PDB file of C-alpha atoms in Angstrom:
ATOM      1  CA  ASN D 870    -232.351  17.476 -38.293  1.00 62.00           C
ATOM      2  CA  ARG D 871    -235.743  15.864 -37.729  1.00 76.00           C
ATOM      3  CA  ASN D 872    -236.797  18.513 -35.248  1.00 84.00           C
ATOM      4  CA  TYR D 873    -236.391  21.516 -37.599  1.00 74.00           C
ATOM      5  CA  LYS D 874    -237.211  22.484 -41.157  1.00 78.00           C
ATOM      6  CA  MET D 875    -236.720  25.519 -43.351  1.00 77.00           C
ATOM      7  CA  ALA D 876    -239.656  27.877 -43.396  1.00 80.00           C
ATOM      8  CA  ASP D 877    -241.730  27.975 -46.521  1.00 79.00           C
ATOM      9  CA  GLY D 878    -239.933  30.010 -49.186  1.00 78.00           C
ATOM     10  CA  VAL D 879    -236.552  30.035 -47.323  1.00 74.00           C
ATOM     11  CA  THR D 880    -233.867  28.073 -49.077  1.00 76.00           C
ATOM     12  CA  SER D 881    -230.762  29.361 -47.223  1.00 76.00           C
ATOM     13  CA  ILE D 882    -229.734  31.597 -44.352  1.00 73.00           C
ATOM     14  CA  VAL D 883    -226.594  33.828 -44.501  1.00 74.00           C
ATOM     15  CA  GLN D 884    -225.221  35.209 -41.246  1.00 75.00           C
ATOM     16  CA  GLN D 885    -222.222  37.602 -41.132  1.00 76.00           C
ATOM     17  CA  GLN D 886    -219.899  37.498 -38.125  1.00 77.00           C
ATOM     18  CA  ALA D 887    -216.605  39.292 -37.491  1.00 81.00           C
ATOM     19  CA  GLY D 888    -213.558  37.009 -37.410  1.00 82.00           C
ATOM     20  CA  LYS D 889    -209.778  37.129 -37.167  1.00 83.00           C
ATOM     21  CA  ILE D 890    -206.892  35.235 -38.715  1.00 83.00           C
ATOM     22  CA  LYS D 891    -203.880  35.362 -36.402  1.00 84.00           C
ATOM     23  CA  PRO D 892    -200.293  35.229 -37.669  1.00 83.00           C
ATOM     24  CA  LYS D 893    -198.803  31.803 -37.445  1.00 85.00           C
ATOM     25  CA  GLN D 894    -196.114  31.464 -34.815  1.00 84.00           C
ATOM     26  CA  VAL D 895    -192.870  30.229 -36.321  1.00 85.00           C
ATOM     27  CA  ASN D 896    -189.396  29.471 -35.046  1.00 86.00           C
ATOM     28  CA  ILE D 897    -187.336  32.550 -35.848  1.00 88.00           C
ATOM     29  CA  ALA D 898    -184.314  30.452 -36.789  1.00 87.00           C
ATOM     30  CA  ASP D 899    -186.441  28.797 -39.503  1.00 88.00           C
ATOM     31  CA  VAL D 900    -187.666  31.986 -41.159  1.00 90.00           C
ATOM     32  CA  ILE D 901    -184.634  34.283 -40.781  1.00 92.00           C
ATOM     33  CA  ASP D 902    -181.036  33.468 -41.661  1.00 93.00           C
ATOM     34  CA  VAL D 903    -178.185  35.984 -41.921  1.00 96.00           C
ATOM     35  CA  ASP D 904    -175.150  34.762 -43.856  1.00 96.00           C
ATOM     36  CA  PHE D 905    -172.043  36.652 -42.727  1.00 97.00           C
ATOM     37  CA  GLY D 906    -168.677  36.930 -44.381  1.00 97.00           C
ATOM     38  CA  THR D 907    -165.470  37.233 -42.343  1.00 96.00           C
ATOM     39  CA  LEU D 908    -165.717  40.145 -39.922  1.00 97.00           C
ATOM     40  CA  GLU D 909    -162.311  41.765 -39.540  1.00 94.00           C
ATOM     41  CA  LYS D 910    -160.732  45.184 -39.445  1.00 90.00           C
ATOM     42  CA  VAL D 911    -157.488  46.888 -38.469  1.00 86.00           C
ATOM     43  CA  TYR D 912    -157.517  48.666 -35.104  1.00 85.00           C
ATOM     44  CA  ASP D 913    -158.746  52.239 -35.458  1.00 82.00           C
ATOM     45  CA  GLY D 914    -159.781  53.040 -31.896  1.00 82.00           C
ATOM     46  CA  LYS D 915    -163.495  52.637 -32.644  1.00 88.00           C
ATOM     47  CA  THR D 916    -166.077  49.927 -32.000  1.00 94.00           C
ATOM     48  CA  ASP D 917    -167.691  50.367 -35.420  1.00 95.00           C
ATOM     49  CA  VAL D 918    -167.631  47.194 -37.502  1.00 96.00           C
ATOM     50  CA  GLY D 919    -167.345  49.325 -40.606  1.00 93.00           C
ATOM     51  CA  TYR D 920    -164.272  51.420 -41.286  1.00 88.00           C
ATOM     52  CA  ASP D 921    -162.806  54.005 -43.613  1.00 77.00           C
ATOM     53  CA  THR D 922    -159.152  53.063 -43.705  1.00 66.00           C
ATOM     54  CA  ARG D 923    -157.028  53.811 -46.705  1.00 55.00           C
ATOM     55  CA  ALA D 924    -153.590  52.242 -47.243  1.00 47.00           C
ATOM     56  CA  TRP D 925    -153.317  50.917 -43.696  1.00 54.00           C
ATOM     57  CA  ASN D 926    -150.907  48.047 -43.132  1.00 54.00           C
ATOM     58  CA  ARG D 927    -149.399  48.624 -46.582  1.00 53.00           C
ATOM     59  CA  GLN D 928    -152.600  47.514 -48.282  1.00 52.00           C
ATOM     60  CA  ASN D 929    -155.387  49.735 -49.517  1.00 55.00           C
ATOM     61  CA  THR D 930    -158.275  48.116 -47.668  1.00 62.00           C
ATOM     62  CA  GLY D 931    -160.434  51.085 -48.584  1.00 72.00           C
ATOM     63  CA  ARG D 932    -163.819  51.538 -46.962  1.00 84.00           C
ATOM     64  CA  LYS D 933    -166.359  49.018 -45.696  1.00 91.00           C
ATOM     65  CA  THR D 934    -169.717  49.420 -44.000  1.00 95.00           C
ATOM     66  CA  ALA D 935    -171.332  46.961 -41.598  1.00 97.00           C
ATOM     67  CA  LYS D 936    -173.581  45.850 -44.462  1.00 98.00           C
ATOM     68  CA  ASP D 937    -170.581  44.918 -46.615  1.00 96.00           C
ATOM     69  CA  PHE D 938    -169.787  42.041 -44.244  1.00 97.00           C
ATOM     70  CA  ILE D 939    -173.207  40.421 -44.893  1.00 98.00           C
ATOM     71  CA  ASN D 940    -173.320  37.946 -47.765  1.00 98.00           C
ATOM     72  CA  ALA D 941    -177.112  37.581 -47.669  1.00 97.00           C
ATOM     73  CA  VAL D 942    -180.210  38.069 -45.522  1.00 97.00           C
ATOM     74  CA  ASN D 943    -182.570  35.158 -46.202  1.00 96.00           C
ATOM     75  CA  ILE D 944    -186.203  35.205 -45.042  1.00 93.00           C
ATOM     76  CA  GLY D 945    -189.219  33.030 -45.785  1.00 88.00           C
ATOM     77  CA  PRO D 946    -192.181  31.181 -44.245  1.00 86.00           C
ATOM     78  CA  ALA D 947    -190.012  28.118 -43.570  1.00 86.00           C
ATOM     79  CA  ALA D 948    -186.397  27.034 -43.633  1.00 85.00           C
ATOM     80  CA  SER D 949    -186.985  25.255 -46.938  1.00 88.00           C
ATOM     81  CA  SER D 950    -188.486  28.287 -48.659  1.00 88.00           C
ATOM     82  CA  ARG D 951    -186.323  31.227 -47.603  1.00 92.00           C
ATOM     83  CA  THR D 952    -185.144  33.629 -50.298  1.00 91.00           C
ATOM     84  CA  ALA D 953    -182.354  36.209 -50.273  1.00 95.00           C
ATOM     85  CA  LEU D 954    -183.413  39.831 -49.938  1.00 96.00           C
ATOM     86  CA  ALA D 955    -182.330  42.354 -52.519  1.00 96.00           C
ATOM     87  CA  ALA D 956    -179.618  44.722 -51.297  1.00 95.00           C
ATOM     88  CA  GLY D 957    -182.095  47.595 -51.243  1.00 95.00           C
ATOM     89  CA  ASP D 958    -184.494  45.737 -48.942  1.00 96.00           C
ATOM     90  CA  TYR D 959    -182.414  46.099 -45.780  1.00 97.00           C
ATOM     91  CA  GLN D 960    -179.897  48.327 -43.992  1.00 98.00           C
ATOM     92  CA  ALA D 961    -177.365  47.312 -41.347  1.00 98.00           C
ATOM     93  CA  ALA D 962    -175.482  48.880 -38.440  1.00 98.00           C
ATOM     94  CA  ALA D 963    -173.095  47.091 -36.085  1.00 98.00           C
ATOM     95  CA  ASN D 964    -170.593  47.579 -33.278  1.00 98.00           C
ATOM     96  CA  TYR D 965    -168.012  45.372 -31.625  1.00 98.00           C
ATOM     97  CA  ASP D 966    -168.164  44.911 -27.867  1.00 97.00           C
ATOM     98  CA  SER D 967    -164.692  46.498 -27.573  1.00 95.00           C
ATOM     99  CA  ALA D 968    -162.493  48.814 -29.632  1.00 91.00           C
ATOM    100  CA  ASP D 969    -159.271  46.996 -28.711  1.00 90.00           C
ATOM    101  CA  VAL D 970    -157.447  44.308 -30.655  1.00 90.00           C
ATOM    102  CA  GLY D 971    -158.718  40.758 -30.218  1.00 94.00           C
ATOM    103  CA  ALA D 972    -161.623  38.416 -30.880  1.00 97.00           C
ATOM    104  CA  HIS D 973    -164.940  40.185 -30.291  1.00 98.00           C
ATOM    105  CA  THR D 974    -168.683  39.871 -30.757  1.00 98.00           C
ATOM    106  CA  ALA D 975    -170.329  42.206 -33.240  1.00 98.00           C
ATOM    107  CA  ALA D 976    -173.938  43.174 -32.461  1.00 97.00           C
ATOM    108  CA  TYR D 977    -175.908  43.770 -35.681  1.00 98.00           C
ATOM    109  CA  THR D 978    -179.198  45.581 -36.212  1.00 98.00           C
ATOM    110  CA  ILE D 979    -180.637  44.809 -39.656  1.00 98.00           C
ATOM    111  CA  THR D 980    -183.646  46.934 -40.564  1.00 98.00           C
ATOM    112  CA  LEU D 981    -185.983  45.561 -43.242  1.00 97.00           C
ATOM    113  CA  SER D 982    -187.787  47.675 -45.799  1.00 96.00           C
ATOM    114  CA  GLU D 983    -191.593  47.828 -45.571  1.00 95.00           C
ATOM    115  CA  HIS D 984    -191.780  45.592 -48.615  1.00 92.00           C
ATOM    116  CA  ALA D 985    -189.516  42.927 -47.101  1.00 93.00           C
ATOM    117  CA  ALA D 986    -191.278  43.045 -43.742  1.00 93.00           C
ATOM    118  CA  LYS D 987    -194.666  42.241 -45.318  1.00 90.00           C
ATOM    119  CA  LEU D 988    -193.716  38.575 -45.230  1.00 84.00           C
ATOM    120  CA  PHE D 989    -194.178  38.646 -41.487  1.00 84.00           C
ATOM    121  CA  ASP D 990    -197.771  39.929 -41.766  1.00 84.00           C
ATOM    122  CA  ASN D 991    -198.835  36.261 -41.766  1.00 84.00           C
ATOM    123  CA  TYR D 992    -196.099  34.916 -39.512  1.00 84.00           C
ATOM    124  CA  ASP D 993    -194.976  35.682 -35.985  1.00 84.00           C
ATOM    125  CA  PRO D 994    -191.243  34.981 -35.717  1.00 83.00           C
ATOM    126  CA  THR D 995    -191.113  36.234 -32.142  1.00 71.00           C
ATOM    127  CA  GLY D 996    -192.838  33.162 -30.779  1.00 57.00           C
ATOM    128  CA  THR D 997    -189.641  31.192 -30.323  1.00 57.00           C
ATOM    129  CA  THR D 998    -186.561  33.398 -30.340  1.00 58.00           C
ATOM    130  CA  GLY D 999    -183.142  32.012 -31.041  1.00 58.00           C
ATOM    131  CA  ALA D1000    -180.353  32.546 -28.536  1.00 64.00           C
ATOM    132  CA  ASN D1001    -178.626  34.826 -31.025  1.00 85.00           C
ATOM    133  CA  LEU D1002    -181.524  36.133 -33.089  1.00 91.00           C
ATOM    134  CA  ALA D1003    -184.597  38.315 -32.563  1.00 91.00           C
ATOM    135  CA  TYR D1004    -187.106  40.270 -34.625  1.00 91.00           C
ATOM    136  CA  ASP D1005    -189.093  43.355 -33.612  1.00 90.00           C
ATOM    137  CA  PRO D1006    -192.109  43.888 -35.918  1.00 89.00           C
ATOM    138  CA  ALA D1007    -192.630  47.421 -34.611  1.00 91.00           C
ATOM    139  CA  THR D1008    -189.261  48.579 -35.949  1.00 95.00           C
ATOM    140  CA  ARG D1009    -188.835  45.860 -38.615  1.00 94.00           C
ATOM    141  CA  ALA D1010    -185.444  45.180 -37.020  1.00 95.00           C
ATOM    142  CA  ILE D1011    -183.558  41.901 -36.881  1.00 95.00           C
ATOM    143  CA  THR D1012    -180.936  41.784 -34.128  1.00 95.00           C
ATOM    144  CA  VAL D1013    -178.189  39.212 -34.425  1.00 96.00           C
ATOM    145  CA  SER D1014    -174.590  38.874 -33.261  1.00 95.00           C
ATOM    146  CA  HIS D1015    -171.573  37.379 -34.963  1.00 97.00           C
ATOM    147  CA  ALA D1016    -167.919  36.758 -34.125  1.00 97.00           C
ATOM    148  CA  GLY D1017    -165.339  39.188 -35.477  1.00 98.00           C
ATOM    149  CA  GLN D1018    -161.709  40.170 -35.151  1.00 96.00           C
ATOM    150  CA  ILE D1019    -159.770  43.422 -34.714  1.00 93.00           C
ATOM    151  CA  THR D1020    -156.127  43.115 -35.776  1.00 88.00           C
ATOM    152  CA  PRO D1021    -153.175  45.310 -34.681  1.00 85.00           C
ATOM    153  CA  GLN D1022    -152.367  48.521 -36.482  1.00 81.00           C
ATOM    154  CA  GLU D1023    -148.922  48.457 -38.082  1.00 79.00           C
ATOM    155  CA  VAL D1024    -146.847  51.462 -37.061  1.00 79.00           C
ATOM    156  CA  VAL D1025    -143.299  52.700 -37.440  1.00 80.00           C
ATOM    157  CA  ALA D1026    -141.627  54.725 -34.682  1.00 80.00           C
ATOM    158  CA  LYS D1027    -139.755  57.921 -35.422  1.00 81.00           C
ATOM    159  CA  ALA D1028    -138.123  60.648 -33.337  1.00 87.00           C
ATOM    160  CA  GLU D1029    -139.634  63.913 -34.542  1.00 86.00           C
ATOM    161  CA  ARG D1030    -138.539  66.578 -32.087  1.00 90.00           C
ATOM    162  CA  ALA D1031    -135.185  67.336 -30.475  1.00 95.00           C
ATOM    163  CA  ALA D1032    -135.082  67.297 -26.683  1.00 96.00           C
ATOM    164  CA  THR D1033    -133.303  70.235 -25.031  1.00 97.00           C
ATOM    165  CA  LYS D1034    -132.394  71.049 -21.455  1.00 97.00           C
ATOM    166  CA  VAL D1035    -129.865  72.888 -19.296  1.00 97.00           C
ATOM    167  CA  TYR D1036    -127.179  70.649 -17.794  1.00 96.00           C
ATOM    168  CA  ASP D1037    -128.573  69.016 -14.648  1.00 95.00           C
ATOM    169  CA  GLY D1038    -126.085  66.205 -14.103  1.00 95.00           C
ATOM    170  CA  THR D1039    -128.432  63.428 -15.311  1.00 96.00           C
ATOM    171  CA  THR D1040    -129.413  61.720 -18.564  1.00 97.00           C
ATOM    172  CA  ASN D1041    -133.099  62.359 -17.863  1.00 97.00           C
ATOM    173  CA  LEU D1042    -135.367  63.884 -20.485  1.00 97.00           C
ATOM    174  CA  VAL D1043    -137.084  66.818 -18.794  1.00 97.00           C
ATOM    175  CA  LYS D1044    -139.353  69.631 -19.895  1.00 95.00           C
ATOM    176  CA  GLY D1045    -139.364  73.212 -18.710  1.00 96.00           C
ATOM    177  CA  SER D1046    -135.616  73.168 -17.979  1.00 96.00           C
ATOM    178  CA  THR D1047    -134.126  76.612 -17.271  1.00 96.00           C
ATOM    179  CA  GLN D1048    -130.899  78.036 -15.867  1.00 93.00           C
ATOM    180  CA  ALA D1049    -132.686  78.610 -12.579  1.00 92.00           C
ATOM    181  CA  ALA D1050    -134.281  75.145 -12.547  1.00 94.00           C
ATOM    182  CA  PRO D1051    -132.321  72.751 -14.783  1.00 94.00           C
ATOM    183  CA  ALA D1052    -134.328  69.715 -13.623  1.00 94.00           C
ATOM    184  CA  GLY D1053    -137.386  71.339 -15.179  1.00 95.00           C
ATOM    185  CA  THR D1054    -141.041  70.877 -14.392  1.00 96.00           C
ATOM    186  CA  GLY D1055    -141.253  67.137 -14.942  1.00 95.00           C
ATOM    187  CA  ALA D1056    -140.219  64.203 -17.082  1.00 97.00           C
ATOM    188  CA  ILE D1057    -140.823  64.262 -20.816  1.00 96.00           C
ATOM    189  CA  GLN D1058    -143.335  61.669 -22.013  1.00 93.00           C
ATOM    190  CA  PRO D1059    -141.850  61.083 -25.477  1.00 92.00           C
ATOM    191  CA  LEU D1060    -145.059  59.913 -27.135  1.00 86.00           C
ATOM    192  CA  ALA D1061    -147.598  62.142 -25.414  1.00 85.00           C
ATOM    193  CA  ASP D1062    -145.364  65.224 -25.629  1.00 90.00           C
ATOM    194  CA  GLY D1063    -144.658  64.781 -29.327  1.00 87.00           C
ATOM    195  CA  TYR D1064    -140.949  63.946 -29.244  1.00 91.00           C
ATOM    196  CA  VAL D1065    -141.672  60.565 -30.808  1.00 87.00           C
ATOM    197  CA  ALA D1066    -144.471  59.604 -33.193  1.00 81.00           C
ATOM    198  CA  LEU D1067    -145.838  56.206 -34.074  1.00 77.00           C
ATOM    199  CA  ARG D1068    -146.935  56.601 -37.653  1.00 74.00           C
ATOM    200  CA  ARG D1069    -148.966  54.373 -39.892  1.00 70.00           C
ATOM    201  CA  ALA D1070    -146.904  52.346 -42.333  1.00 64.00           C
ATOM    202  CA  ASP D1071    -148.051  54.655 -45.139  1.00 59.00           C
ATOM    203  CA  GLY D1072    -146.524  57.607 -43.276  1.00 57.00           C
ATOM    204  CA  ARG D1073    -149.781  59.480 -42.693  1.00 54.00           C
ATOM    205  CA  THR D1074    -151.285  60.821 -39.469  1.00 49.00           C
ATOM    206  CA  ARG D1075    -149.325  61.200 -36.248  1.00 46.00           C
ATOM    207  CA  ASN D1076    -151.748  59.002 -34.349  1.00 49.00           C
ATOM    208  CA  PRO D1077    -153.293  55.979 -36.085  1.00 47.00           C
ATOM    209  CA  ASP D1078    -156.501  56.589 -34.154  1.00 45.00           C
ATOM    210  CA  GLY D1079    -156.795  60.062 -35.653  1.00 44.00           C
ATOM    211  CA  SER D1080    -157.056  61.483 -32.150  1.00 42.00           C
ATOM    212  CA  SER D1081    -155.089  61.804 -28.932  1.00 41.00           C
ATOM    213  CA  VAL D1082    -156.601  58.565 -27.642  1.00 42.00           C
ATOM    214  CA  TRP D1083    -154.504  55.433 -28.007  1.00 48.00           C
ATOM    215  CA  GLY D1084    -157.011  52.998 -26.511  1.00 51.00           C
ATOM    216  CA  THR D1085    -156.602  50.911 -23.384  1.00 51.00           C
ATOM    217  CA  ALA D1086    -153.792  48.770 -24.815  1.00 58.00           C
ATOM    218  CA  SER D1087    -151.474  51.727 -25.278  1.00 67.00           C
ATOM    219  CA  PRO D1088    -147.948  51.813 -26.663  1.00 76.00           C
ATOM    220  CA  THR D1089    -145.139  53.103 -24.459  1.00 84.00           C
ATOM    221  CA  VAL D1090    -141.984  55.019 -25.329  1.00 89.00           C
ATOM    222  CA  THR D1091    -139.143  55.830 -22.929  1.00 94.00           C
ATOM    223  CA  GLY D1092    -135.983  57.797 -23.594  1.00 96.00           C
ATOM    224  CA  HIS D1093    -132.770  59.270 -22.198  1.00 97.00           C
ATOM    225  CA  TYR D1094    -129.664  61.168 -23.302  1.00 97.00           C
ATOM    226  CA  ASP D1095    -126.695  58.942 -24.159  1.00 96.00           C
ATOM    227  CA  THR D1096    -124.591  60.710 -21.494  1.00 97.00           C
ATOM    228  CA  LYS D1097    -125.218  63.431 -18.940  1.00 96.00           C
ATOM    229  CA  ASP D1098    -122.549  65.777 -20.297  1.00 96.00           C
ATOM    230  CA  VAL D1099    -122.637  68.740 -22.649  1.00 96.00           C
ATOM    231  CA  VAL D1100    -121.154  68.232 -26.124  1.00 97.00           C
ATOM    232  CA  LEU D1101    -118.840  71.025 -27.255  1.00 96.00           C
ATOM    233  CA  ASN D1102    -117.954  71.599 -30.883  1.00 96.00           C
ATOM    234  CA  PRO D1103    -114.326  72.447 -31.820  1.00 95.00           C
ATOM    235  CA  ASP D1104    -115.265  76.123 -31.969  1.00 95.00           C
ATOM    236  CA  GLY D1105    -116.613  76.028 -28.410  1.00 92.00           C
ATOM    237  CA  THR D1106    -120.302  76.083 -29.310  1.00 95.00           C
ATOM    238  CA  VAL D1107    -122.713  73.545 -27.845  1.00 96.00           C
ATOM    239  CA  GLY D1108    -123.283  70.563 -30.129  1.00 96.00           C
ATOM    240  CA  GLU D1109    -125.976  67.951 -30.656  1.00 96.00           C
ATOM    241  CA  LYS D1110    -126.354  64.861 -28.509  1.00 96.00           C
ATOM    242  CA  THR D1111    -127.907  61.492 -29.175  1.00 96.00           C
ATOM    243  CA  VAL D1112    -131.139  60.609 -27.416  1.00 97.00           C
ATOM    244  CA  SER D1113    -131.914  56.901 -27.111  1.00 95.00           C
ATOM    245  CA  TYR D1114    -135.550  55.759 -27.254  1.00 93.00           C
ATOM    246  CA  THR D1115    -137.238  52.422 -26.631  1.00 91.00           C
ATOM    247  CA  ALA D1116    -140.766  51.777 -27.911  1.00 87.00           C
ATOM    248  CA  SER D1117    -143.110  48.949 -26.971  1.00 83.00           C
ATOM    249  CA  ALA D1118    -146.205  48.701 -29.121  1.00 75.00           C
ATOM    250  CA  GLY D1119    -148.935  47.560 -26.760  1.00 75.00           C
ATOM    251  CA  SER D1120    -151.417  45.009 -28.049  1.00 80.00           C
ATOM    252  CA  ASN D1121    -153.303  47.454 -30.287  1.00 83.00           C
ATOM    253  CA  TYR D1122    -150.216  48.091 -32.400  1.00 82.00           C
ATOM    254  CA  LYS D1123    -147.572  46.144 -34.271  1.00 82.00           C
ATOM    255  CA  LEU D1124    -144.180  47.814 -34.517  1.00 83.00           C
ATOM    256  CA  ILE D1125    -142.549  47.163 -37.870  1.00 79.00           C
ATOM    257  CA  ASP D1126    -139.489  48.280 -39.796  1.00 72.00           C
ATOM    258  CA  ALA D1127    -140.719  50.359 -42.724  1.00 63.00           C
ATOM    259  CA  ALA D1128    -137.815  49.057 -44.831  1.00 64.00           C
ATOM    260  CA  ASP D1129    -138.629  45.400 -44.150  1.00 69.00           C
ATOM    261  CA  PRO D1130    -141.229  44.038 -46.604  1.00 62.00           C
ATOM    262  CA  SER D1131    -141.895  41.025 -44.373  1.00 68.00           C
ATOM    263  CA  ASN D1132    -143.844  43.176 -41.878  1.00 68.00           C
ATOM    264  CA  ALA D1133    -142.253  41.153 -39.075  1.00 74.00           C
ATOM    265  CA  ALA D1134    -143.417  42.405 -35.692  1.00 75.00           C
ATOM    266  CA  ILE D1135    -140.863  44.025 -33.403  1.00 78.00           C
ATOM    267  CA  GLY D1136    -141.765  43.564 -29.754  1.00 76.00           C
ATOM    268  CA  THR D1137    -139.478  46.318 -28.482  1.00 81.00           C
ATOM    269  CA  LEU D1138    -137.800  48.776 -30.812  1.00 81.00           C
ATOM    270  CA  SER D1139    -134.715  50.848 -29.958  1.00 85.00           C
ATOM    271  CA  PHE D1140    -133.925  53.915 -32.032  1.00 86.00           C
ATOM    272  CA  THR D1141    -132.262  57.301 -31.636  1.00 90.00           C
ATOM    273  CA  GLY D1142    -133.116  60.939 -32.018  1.00 92.00           C
ATOM    274  CA  LYS D1143    -131.360  64.248 -31.520  1.00 95.00           C
ATOM    275  CA  GLY D1144    -131.050  66.353 -28.410  1.00 96.00           C
ATOM    276  CA  ARG D1145    -129.056  69.103 -26.805  1.00 96.00           C
ATOM    277  CA  ILE D1146    -127.797  69.900 -23.315  1.00 97.00           C
ATOM    278  CA  GLU D1147    -126.914  73.548 -22.741  1.00 97.00           C
ATOM    279  CA  GLN D1148    -124.132  74.567 -20.374  1.00 95.00           C
ATOM    280  CA  LYS D1149    -125.158  75.548 -16.852  1.00 93.00           C
ATOM    281  CA  GLU D1150    -124.163  79.093 -16.013  1.00 90.00           C
ATOM    282  CA  ILE D1151    -122.139  79.682 -12.841  1.00 84.00           C
ATOM    283  CA  ARG D1152    -122.607  83.128 -11.353  1.00 77.00           C
ATOM    284  CA  THR D1153    -120.907  82.846  -7.948  1.00 72.00           C
ATOM    285  CA  ILE D1154    -118.299  80.621  -6.280  1.00 67.00           C
ATOM    286  CA  ARG D1155    -117.632  80.493  -2.562  1.00 65.00           C
ATOM    287  CA  PHE D1156    -114.355  79.060  -1.274  1.00 61.00           C
ATOM    288  CA  GLY D1157    -114.595  76.894   1.765  1.00 58.00           C
ATOM    289  CA  ASP D1158    -111.414  77.991   3.597  1.00 56.00           C
ATOM    290  CA  GLU D1159    -109.226  81.020   3.977  1.00 62.00           C
ATOM    291  CA  VAL D1160    -106.380  81.037   1.449  1.00 61.00           C
ATOM    292  CA  GLU D1161    -102.914  81.314   2.933  1.00 67.00           C
ATOM    293  CA  LYS D1162     -99.401  81.416   1.471  1.00 69.00           C
ATOM    294  CA  VAL D1163     -95.879  82.340   2.475  1.00 72.00           C
ATOM    295  CA  TYR D1164     -94.890  85.850   1.468  1.00 75.00           C
ATOM    296  CA  ASP D1165     -93.317  85.894  -1.966  1.00 74.00           C
ATOM    297  CA  GLY D1166     -93.623  89.540  -2.916  1.00 78.00           C
ATOM    298  CA  THR D1167     -96.592  89.032  -5.286  1.00 76.00           C
ATOM    299  CA  ALA D1168    -100.374  89.220  -5.042  1.00 74.00           C
ATOM    300  CA  VAL D1169    -100.801  86.024  -7.040  1.00 68.00           C
ATOM    301  CA  VAL D1170    -102.866  83.399  -5.215  1.00 62.00           C
ATOM    302  CA  THR D1171    -100.584  80.460  -5.873  1.00 59.00           C
ATOM    303  CA  GLU D1172     -97.862  78.534  -4.216  1.00 54.00           C
ATOM    304  CA  ASN D1173     -94.594  80.446  -4.074  1.00 48.00           C
ATOM    305  CA  ALA D1174     -91.488  79.388  -5.857  1.00 46.00           C
ATOM    306  CA  SER D1175     -90.277  77.403  -2.888  1.00 49.00           C
ATOM    307  CA  GLY D1176     -93.607  75.640  -2.718  1.00 52.00           C
ATOM    308  CA  ALA D1177     -93.889  76.680   0.883  1.00 51.00           C
ATOM    309  CA  ASP D1178     -97.531  76.376   1.841  1.00 54.00           C
ATOM    310  CA  PRO D1179     -97.507  74.761   5.238  1.00 52.00           C
ATOM    311  CA  LYS D1180    -101.260  74.201   5.377  1.00 50.00           C
ATOM    312  CA  ASP D1181    -101.803  73.523   1.641  1.00 52.00           C
ATOM    313  CA  THR D1182    -104.612  76.050   1.919  1.00 51.00           C
ATOM    314  CA  MET D1183    -104.890  76.810  -1.794  1.00 51.00           C
ATOM    315  CA  ASN D1184    -105.656  73.218  -2.729  1.00 56.00           C
ATOM    316  CA  GLN D1185    -107.959  72.864   0.245  1.00 54.00           C
ATOM    317  CA  ALA D1186    -109.848  76.005  -0.705  1.00 51.00           C
ATOM    318  CA  ALA D1187    -110.175  74.968  -4.328  1.00 51.00           C
ATOM    319  CA  SER D1188    -111.436  71.505  -3.468  1.00 51.00           C
ATOM    320  CA  ALA D1189    -113.959  72.971  -1.069  1.00 52.00           C
ATOM    321  CA  ALA D1190    -115.191  75.602  -3.504  1.00 52.00           C
ATOM    322  CA  GLN D1191    -118.966  75.683  -3.649  1.00 55.00           C
ATOM    323  CA  SER D1192    -121.604  77.379  -5.744  1.00 55.00           C
ATOM    324  CA  ALA D1193    -125.368  77.518  -5.650  1.00 62.00           C
ATOM    325  CA  ASP D1194    -125.156  77.054  -9.426  1.00 69.00           C
ATOM    326  CA  PHE D1195    -123.702  73.537  -9.180  1.00 76.00           C
ATOM    327  CA  VAL D1196    -126.204  70.726  -9.768  1.00 78.00           C
ATOM    328  CA  ASN D1197    -126.814  67.157  -8.675  1.00 74.00           C
ATOM    329  CA  GLY D1198    -124.444  67.353  -5.706  1.00 71.00           C
ATOM    330  CA  GLU D1199    -121.456  68.421  -7.812  1.00 75.00           C
TER     331      GLU D1199
END
């Protein structure tokens, strides 16, 4: 510059000034890629993507975590230079948007190790977020969703408890039946009350969920005695009856025949169990009319030898006999 010159003896001037290098904004879809395997599990009543299910559906599917469904987590400064993280450089947790059977979306949170997250010291992948991908530098967490599937649990139905009641003139299954109140305190719910169990195909656990909760797509079981009448053995004792059940799986379950290797689904399954109807005790009988007969020299209440019973009062009285112990209008 013609207007200035260095002072005598000064050859250079050094001036220090604070500065800053900002991370480069990058498209998150270019620097982060999560490669998923097939997300699938058998219904277990939970939203967890991972499961601990042994020998379900006749196959030992063992145990899987949410991380086991990830083939690779690839990160890098650009799409062309991403590298796969070592297994120890990230952890994963995930849940489906529903616990029921069907196609669902699994929401993943993948947390990077401090070492892996250092890549983003020079890059800002939050500048342009993908519709299905985000990164939070404060928690080192990648959030991403992926499609998955929950398949029905295979179950076999079995009657496990004999139903018992006092004769009430119906084929209904009732609980709390007594001599005083044969109709009981309400209808038996075969599944909920433990008369029928839907068991896993391997025979373990009464409820495939491992709890009393069947989920919103619940199975249903109905039942009734084969007839309303008491069964008497030849020696006069009360015998066993057949109870007929019908089970419908609900969409969370697949009814199968344990003896059928094809695992063919049964939409509605009919099967039988055991039951018992006790005799109703009669304590009093009231005749409806006065009994009358022609004198025959005996105290026997029956028609006399000549059959003379002008009003047929004995038959009338018998047909009109009533008792508070009779049930169902009998």
